[in-house]
Coordinates of C-alpha atoms and ligand atoms in Angstrom, one line a residue:
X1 CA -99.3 106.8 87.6
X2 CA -95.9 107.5 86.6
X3 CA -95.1 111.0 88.1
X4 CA -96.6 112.1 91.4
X5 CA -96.1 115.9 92.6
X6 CA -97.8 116.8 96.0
X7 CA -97.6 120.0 97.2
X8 CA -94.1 120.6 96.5
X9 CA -92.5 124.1 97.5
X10 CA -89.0 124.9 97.0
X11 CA -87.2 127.9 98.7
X12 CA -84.0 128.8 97.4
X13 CA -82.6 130.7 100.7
X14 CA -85.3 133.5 100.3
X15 CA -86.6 133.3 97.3
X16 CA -89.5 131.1 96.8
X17 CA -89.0 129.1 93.3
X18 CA -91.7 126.5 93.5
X19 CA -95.1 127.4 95.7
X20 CA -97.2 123.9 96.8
X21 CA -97.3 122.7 93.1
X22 CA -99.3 119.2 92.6
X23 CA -99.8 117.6 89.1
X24 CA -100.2 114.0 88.2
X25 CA -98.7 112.4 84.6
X26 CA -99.9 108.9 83.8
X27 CA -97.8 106.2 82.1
X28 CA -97.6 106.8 78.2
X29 CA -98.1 110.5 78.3
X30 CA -96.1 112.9 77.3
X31 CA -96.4 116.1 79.1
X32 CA -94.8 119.5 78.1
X33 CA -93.9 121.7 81.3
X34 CA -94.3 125.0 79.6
X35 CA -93.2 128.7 81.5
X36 CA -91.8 132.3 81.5
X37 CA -87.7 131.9 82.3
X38 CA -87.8 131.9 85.7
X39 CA -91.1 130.1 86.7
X40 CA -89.4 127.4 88.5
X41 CA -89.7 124.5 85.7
X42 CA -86.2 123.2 85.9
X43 CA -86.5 123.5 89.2
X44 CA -89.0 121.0 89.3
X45 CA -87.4 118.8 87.0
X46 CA -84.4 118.6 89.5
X47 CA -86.4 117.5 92.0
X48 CA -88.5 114.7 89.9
X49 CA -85.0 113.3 88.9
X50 CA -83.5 113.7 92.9
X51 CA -80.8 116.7 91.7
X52 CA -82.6 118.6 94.1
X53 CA -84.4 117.9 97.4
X54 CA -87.9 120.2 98.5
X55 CA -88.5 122.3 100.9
X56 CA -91.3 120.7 101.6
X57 CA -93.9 118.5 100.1
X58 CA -93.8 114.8 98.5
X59 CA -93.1 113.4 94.8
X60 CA -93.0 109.9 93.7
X61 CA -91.7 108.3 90.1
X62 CA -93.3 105.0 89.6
X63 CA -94.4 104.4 93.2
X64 CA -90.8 105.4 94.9
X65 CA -90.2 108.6 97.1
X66 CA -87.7 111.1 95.4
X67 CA -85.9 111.4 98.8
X68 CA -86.7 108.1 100.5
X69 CA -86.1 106.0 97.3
X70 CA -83.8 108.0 95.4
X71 CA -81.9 105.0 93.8
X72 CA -84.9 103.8 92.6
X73 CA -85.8 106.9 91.4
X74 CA -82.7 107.3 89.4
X75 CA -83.2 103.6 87.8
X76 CA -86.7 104.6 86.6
X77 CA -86.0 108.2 85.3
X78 CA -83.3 109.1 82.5
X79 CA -82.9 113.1 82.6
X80 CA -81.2 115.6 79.7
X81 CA -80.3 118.9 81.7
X82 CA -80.9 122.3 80.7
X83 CA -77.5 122.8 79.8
X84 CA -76.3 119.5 78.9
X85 CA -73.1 119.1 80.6
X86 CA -71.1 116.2 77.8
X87 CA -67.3 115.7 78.5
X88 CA -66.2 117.4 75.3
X89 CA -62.8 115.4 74.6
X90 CA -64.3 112.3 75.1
X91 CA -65.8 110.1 72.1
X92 CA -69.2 109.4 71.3
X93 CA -69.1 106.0 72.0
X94 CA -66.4 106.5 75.0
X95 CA -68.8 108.6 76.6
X96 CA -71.6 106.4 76.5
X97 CA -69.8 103.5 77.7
X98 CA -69.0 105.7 80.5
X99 CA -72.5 106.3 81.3
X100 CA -73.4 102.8 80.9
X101 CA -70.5 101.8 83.5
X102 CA -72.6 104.4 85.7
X103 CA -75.9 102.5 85.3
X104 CA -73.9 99.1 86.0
X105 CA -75.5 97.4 82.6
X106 CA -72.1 95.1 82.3
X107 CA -72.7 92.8 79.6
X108 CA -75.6 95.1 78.2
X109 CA -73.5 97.8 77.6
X110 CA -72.5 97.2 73.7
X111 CA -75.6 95.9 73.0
X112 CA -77.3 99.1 74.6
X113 CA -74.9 101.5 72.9
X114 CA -75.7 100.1 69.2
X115 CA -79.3 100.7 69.8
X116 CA -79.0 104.1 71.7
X117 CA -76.7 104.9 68.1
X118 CA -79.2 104.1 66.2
X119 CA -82.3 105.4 68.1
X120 CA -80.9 108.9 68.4
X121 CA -79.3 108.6 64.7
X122 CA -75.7 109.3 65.8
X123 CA -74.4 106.7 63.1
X124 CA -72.7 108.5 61.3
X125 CA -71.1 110.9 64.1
X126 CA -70.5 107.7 66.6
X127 CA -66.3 108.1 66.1
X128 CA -66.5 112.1 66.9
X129 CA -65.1 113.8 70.0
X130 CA -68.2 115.4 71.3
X131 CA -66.6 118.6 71.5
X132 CA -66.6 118.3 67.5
X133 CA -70.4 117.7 67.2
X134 CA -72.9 120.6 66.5
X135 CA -75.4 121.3 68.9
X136 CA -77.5 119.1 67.6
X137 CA -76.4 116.1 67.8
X138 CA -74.9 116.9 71.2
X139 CA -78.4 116.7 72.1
X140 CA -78.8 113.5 70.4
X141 CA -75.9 112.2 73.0
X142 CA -77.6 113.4 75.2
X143 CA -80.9 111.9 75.0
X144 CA -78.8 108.6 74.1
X145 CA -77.1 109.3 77.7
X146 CA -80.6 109.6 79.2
X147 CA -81.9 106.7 77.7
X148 CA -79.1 104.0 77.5
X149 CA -80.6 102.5 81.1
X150 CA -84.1 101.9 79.5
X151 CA -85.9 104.2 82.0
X152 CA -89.6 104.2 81.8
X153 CA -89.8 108.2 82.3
X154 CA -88.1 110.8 80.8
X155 CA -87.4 114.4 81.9
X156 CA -86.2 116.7 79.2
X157 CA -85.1 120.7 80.5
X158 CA -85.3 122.7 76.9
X159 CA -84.3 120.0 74.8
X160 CA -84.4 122.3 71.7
X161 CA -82.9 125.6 73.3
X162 CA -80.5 126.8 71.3
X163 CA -81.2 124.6 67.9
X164 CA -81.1 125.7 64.5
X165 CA -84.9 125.2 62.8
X166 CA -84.0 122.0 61.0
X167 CA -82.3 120.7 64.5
X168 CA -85.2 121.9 66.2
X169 CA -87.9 119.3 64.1
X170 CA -85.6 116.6 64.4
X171 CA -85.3 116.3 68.2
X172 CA -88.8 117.0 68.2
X173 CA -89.7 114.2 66.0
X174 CA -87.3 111.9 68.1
X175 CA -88.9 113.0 71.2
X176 CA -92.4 112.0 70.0
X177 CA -90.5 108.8 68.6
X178 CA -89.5 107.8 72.2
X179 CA -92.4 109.1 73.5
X180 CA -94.3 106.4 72.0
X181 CA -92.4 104.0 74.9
X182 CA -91.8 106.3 77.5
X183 CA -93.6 108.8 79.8
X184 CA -91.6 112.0 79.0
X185 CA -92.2 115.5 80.9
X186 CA -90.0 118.0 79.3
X187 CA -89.8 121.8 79.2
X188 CA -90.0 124.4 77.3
X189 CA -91.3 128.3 76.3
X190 CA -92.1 127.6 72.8
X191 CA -96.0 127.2 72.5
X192 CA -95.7 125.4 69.0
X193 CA -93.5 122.8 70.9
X194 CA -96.5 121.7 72.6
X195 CA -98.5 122.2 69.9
X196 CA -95.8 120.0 67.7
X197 CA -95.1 117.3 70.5
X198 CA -97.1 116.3 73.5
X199 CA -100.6 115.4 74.8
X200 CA -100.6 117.5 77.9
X201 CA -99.2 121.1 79.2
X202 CA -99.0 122.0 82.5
X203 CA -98.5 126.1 82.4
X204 CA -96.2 127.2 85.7
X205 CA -96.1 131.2 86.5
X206 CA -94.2 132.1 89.4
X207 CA -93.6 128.8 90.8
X208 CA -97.6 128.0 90.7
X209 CA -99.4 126.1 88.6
X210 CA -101.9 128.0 86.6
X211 CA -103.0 125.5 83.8
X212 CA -102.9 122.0 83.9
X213 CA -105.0 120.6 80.6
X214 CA -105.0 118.7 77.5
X215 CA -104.4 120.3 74.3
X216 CA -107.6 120.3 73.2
X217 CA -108.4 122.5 76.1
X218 CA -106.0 124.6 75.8
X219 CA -107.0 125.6 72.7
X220 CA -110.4 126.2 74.1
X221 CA -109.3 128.0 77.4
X222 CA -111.8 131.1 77.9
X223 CA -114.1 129.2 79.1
X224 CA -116.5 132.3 79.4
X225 CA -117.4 131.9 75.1
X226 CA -117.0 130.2 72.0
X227 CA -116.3 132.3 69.1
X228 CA -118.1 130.7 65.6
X229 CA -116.8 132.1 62.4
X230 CA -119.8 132.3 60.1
X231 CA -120.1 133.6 56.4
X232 CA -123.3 133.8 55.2
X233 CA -124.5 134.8 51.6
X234 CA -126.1 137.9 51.9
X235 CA -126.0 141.1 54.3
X236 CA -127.2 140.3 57.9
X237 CA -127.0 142.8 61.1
X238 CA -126.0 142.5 64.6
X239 CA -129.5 142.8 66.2
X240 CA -130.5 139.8 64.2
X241 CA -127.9 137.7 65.2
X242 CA -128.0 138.9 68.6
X243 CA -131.8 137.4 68.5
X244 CA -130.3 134.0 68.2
X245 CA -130.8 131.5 71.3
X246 CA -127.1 131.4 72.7
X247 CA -125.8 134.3 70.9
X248 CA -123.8 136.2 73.3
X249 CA -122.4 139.2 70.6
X250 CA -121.6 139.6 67.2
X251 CA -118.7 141.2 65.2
X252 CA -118.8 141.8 61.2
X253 CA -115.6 140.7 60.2
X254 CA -116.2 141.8 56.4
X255 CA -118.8 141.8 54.3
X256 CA -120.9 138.9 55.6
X257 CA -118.7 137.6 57.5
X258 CA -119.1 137.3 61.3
X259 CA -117.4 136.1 64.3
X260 CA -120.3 135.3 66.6
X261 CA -120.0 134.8 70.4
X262 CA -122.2 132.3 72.2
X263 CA -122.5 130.4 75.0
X264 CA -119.7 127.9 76.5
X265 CA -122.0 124.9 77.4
X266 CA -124.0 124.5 74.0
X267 CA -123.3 124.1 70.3
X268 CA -125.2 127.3 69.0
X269 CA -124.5 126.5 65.1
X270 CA -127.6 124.2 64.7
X271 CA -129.6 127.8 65.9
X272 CA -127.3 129.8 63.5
X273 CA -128.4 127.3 61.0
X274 CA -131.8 127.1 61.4
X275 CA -131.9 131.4 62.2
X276 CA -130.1 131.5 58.0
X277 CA -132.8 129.0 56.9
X278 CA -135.8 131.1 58.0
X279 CA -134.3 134.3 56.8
X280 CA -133.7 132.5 53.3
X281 CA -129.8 133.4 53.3
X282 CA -126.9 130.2 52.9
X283 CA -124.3 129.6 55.3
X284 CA -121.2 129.2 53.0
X285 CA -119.0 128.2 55.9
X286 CA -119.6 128.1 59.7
X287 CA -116.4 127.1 62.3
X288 CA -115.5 127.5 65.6
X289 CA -112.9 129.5 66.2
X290 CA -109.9 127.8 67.9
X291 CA -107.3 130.1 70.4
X292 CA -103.9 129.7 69.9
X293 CA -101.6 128.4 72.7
X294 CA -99.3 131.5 72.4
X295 CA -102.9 133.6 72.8
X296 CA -103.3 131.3 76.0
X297 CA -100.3 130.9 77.0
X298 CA -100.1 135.1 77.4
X299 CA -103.3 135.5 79.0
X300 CA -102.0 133.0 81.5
X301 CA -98.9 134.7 82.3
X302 CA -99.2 138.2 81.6
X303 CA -98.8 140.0 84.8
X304 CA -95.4 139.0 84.9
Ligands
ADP1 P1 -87.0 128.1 84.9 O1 -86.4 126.8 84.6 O2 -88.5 128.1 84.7 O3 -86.4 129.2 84.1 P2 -85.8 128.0 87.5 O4 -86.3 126.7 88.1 O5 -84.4 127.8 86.9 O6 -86.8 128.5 86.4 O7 -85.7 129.1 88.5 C1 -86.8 129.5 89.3 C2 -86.4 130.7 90.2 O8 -85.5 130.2 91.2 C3 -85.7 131.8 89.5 O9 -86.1 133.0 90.0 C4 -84.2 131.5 89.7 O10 -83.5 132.7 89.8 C5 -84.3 130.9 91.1 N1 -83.2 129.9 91.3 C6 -82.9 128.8 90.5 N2 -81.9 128.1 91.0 C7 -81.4 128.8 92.1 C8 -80.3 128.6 93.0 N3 -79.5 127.6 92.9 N4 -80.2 129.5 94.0 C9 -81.0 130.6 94.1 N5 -82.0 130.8 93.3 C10 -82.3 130.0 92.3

């Protein structure tokens, strides 16, 4: 287990950010953290990465207590804040070095530098000021920053916020680059970030947790029905479909083509099949009907 929240609550004087939040990520995965502003996700983050201590409640990174272990902590974990605070008039390579003196890795520290360049592809810009790098490949310096101590976990705080759309892919595709080595939770309240990068999403509302699933499930979250798309050849009606064992409703789309509800816990198409074969129409296509994650994501989080 690489990241262990228990019951975590966070009060900020009176307001209550975070409210007895548990979730587990195992080694390998990575995990997108995914909220309305304001639901308490970077709070989290500061916490995981010991920026921030709880109100109450325990988390552990690799086995060490945040609070009790925090050096530990701090060896294992490399973290790119929200708003990614670079030294502007420093150099690319100065400012690594700087970090690297931070992390103690001594005689490491060119060696770590070269690859952290060429990982986060900041070849060419290596000699820049940071101030004179766009915002992209500030966040390239700063996920070289978070990684140039090898950490096994990675917490990421809107690593894309604020990218142009061809910045936005490529930290995305170096994120699931990494993530093939590391364990990375990172945030975020773009649904087709998830979609585009990681295994798991854990939605947060309000400083509670109120989805914790794979992708797949997501995709699949009213667990009440399954919607099956079906086109058949010729006309059909609603009472005959309804007639079909696990066929919840029906909806005529157009023409012959229907979105059928049926039950959660059974693949109904083999009965949608055999129901076209004995009225001596063709199926000419029959799919289940996936929800989108922004569809989910709003149902989840609506009442804001
Ligand atoms: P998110 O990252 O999901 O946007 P945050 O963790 O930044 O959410 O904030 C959660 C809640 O805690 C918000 O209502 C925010 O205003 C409040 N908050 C965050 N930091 C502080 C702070 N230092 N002092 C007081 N309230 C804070």
């Amino acid at each position: 287990m690489s990241i262990n929240v228990n019951n975590i609550t966070k009060v900020y004087v009176r307001q209550k950010a975070l409210d007895d939040v548990s979730f587990k990520i195992d080694a390998g995965e990575i995990v997108g953290l995914v909220g309305p502003n304001g639901a308490g996700k970077s709070t989290m983050m500061k916490i995981i990465t010991c920026y921030l201590p709880q109100t109450s409640g325990q988390v552990s990174v690799c086995g060490f207590d945040v609070v009790e272990q925090s050096i530990e902590v701090r060896k294992k974990v490399g973290y790119l804040p929200e708003h990614n605070p670079l030294y502007l008039d420093m150099y690319v390579v100065e400012y690594l070095e700087f970090i690297a003196g931070i992390h103690k890795l001594g005689k490491k520290t060119n060696e770590r530098i070269a690859e952290m360049i060429e990982v986060t592809g900041l070849e060419i810009e290596r000699k820049k000021k940071i101030g004179a790098l766009s915002k992209g490949y500030r966040q390239r310096v700063g996920l070289a920053q978070a990684l140039i101590h090898n950490p096994e976990v990675l917490i990421l705080d809107e690593p894309t916020s604020g990218l142009d759309p061809n910045q936005i892919v490529e930290i995305r595709n170096l994120i699931k680059k990494i993530g093939k080595e590391k364990t990375i939770l990172f945030s975020t309240h773009i649904m087709q970030e998830v979609e585009a990068v990681c295994d798991k999403v854990i939605v947060i509302d309000k400083g509670k947790i109120v989805a914790n699933k794979t992708k797949v499930e997501m995709h699949q979250f009213d667990k009440n029905c399954i919607m099956v798309s079906v086109e058949f050849d010729s006309k059909v009606n609603k009472g005959m479909l309804k007639e079909i064992p696990g066929v919840l409703d029906a909806a005529c789309v157009k023409d012959n083509l229907w979105n059928i509800k049926t039950i959660p816990d059974k693949d109904v198409r083999p009965e949608i099949f055999k129901f076209a074969v004995k009225q001596n129409i063709t199926v000419l296509s029959m799919n289940i009907e996936e929800q989108s994650l922004e569809e989910t994501f709003y149902q989840l989080t609506k009442n804001n």
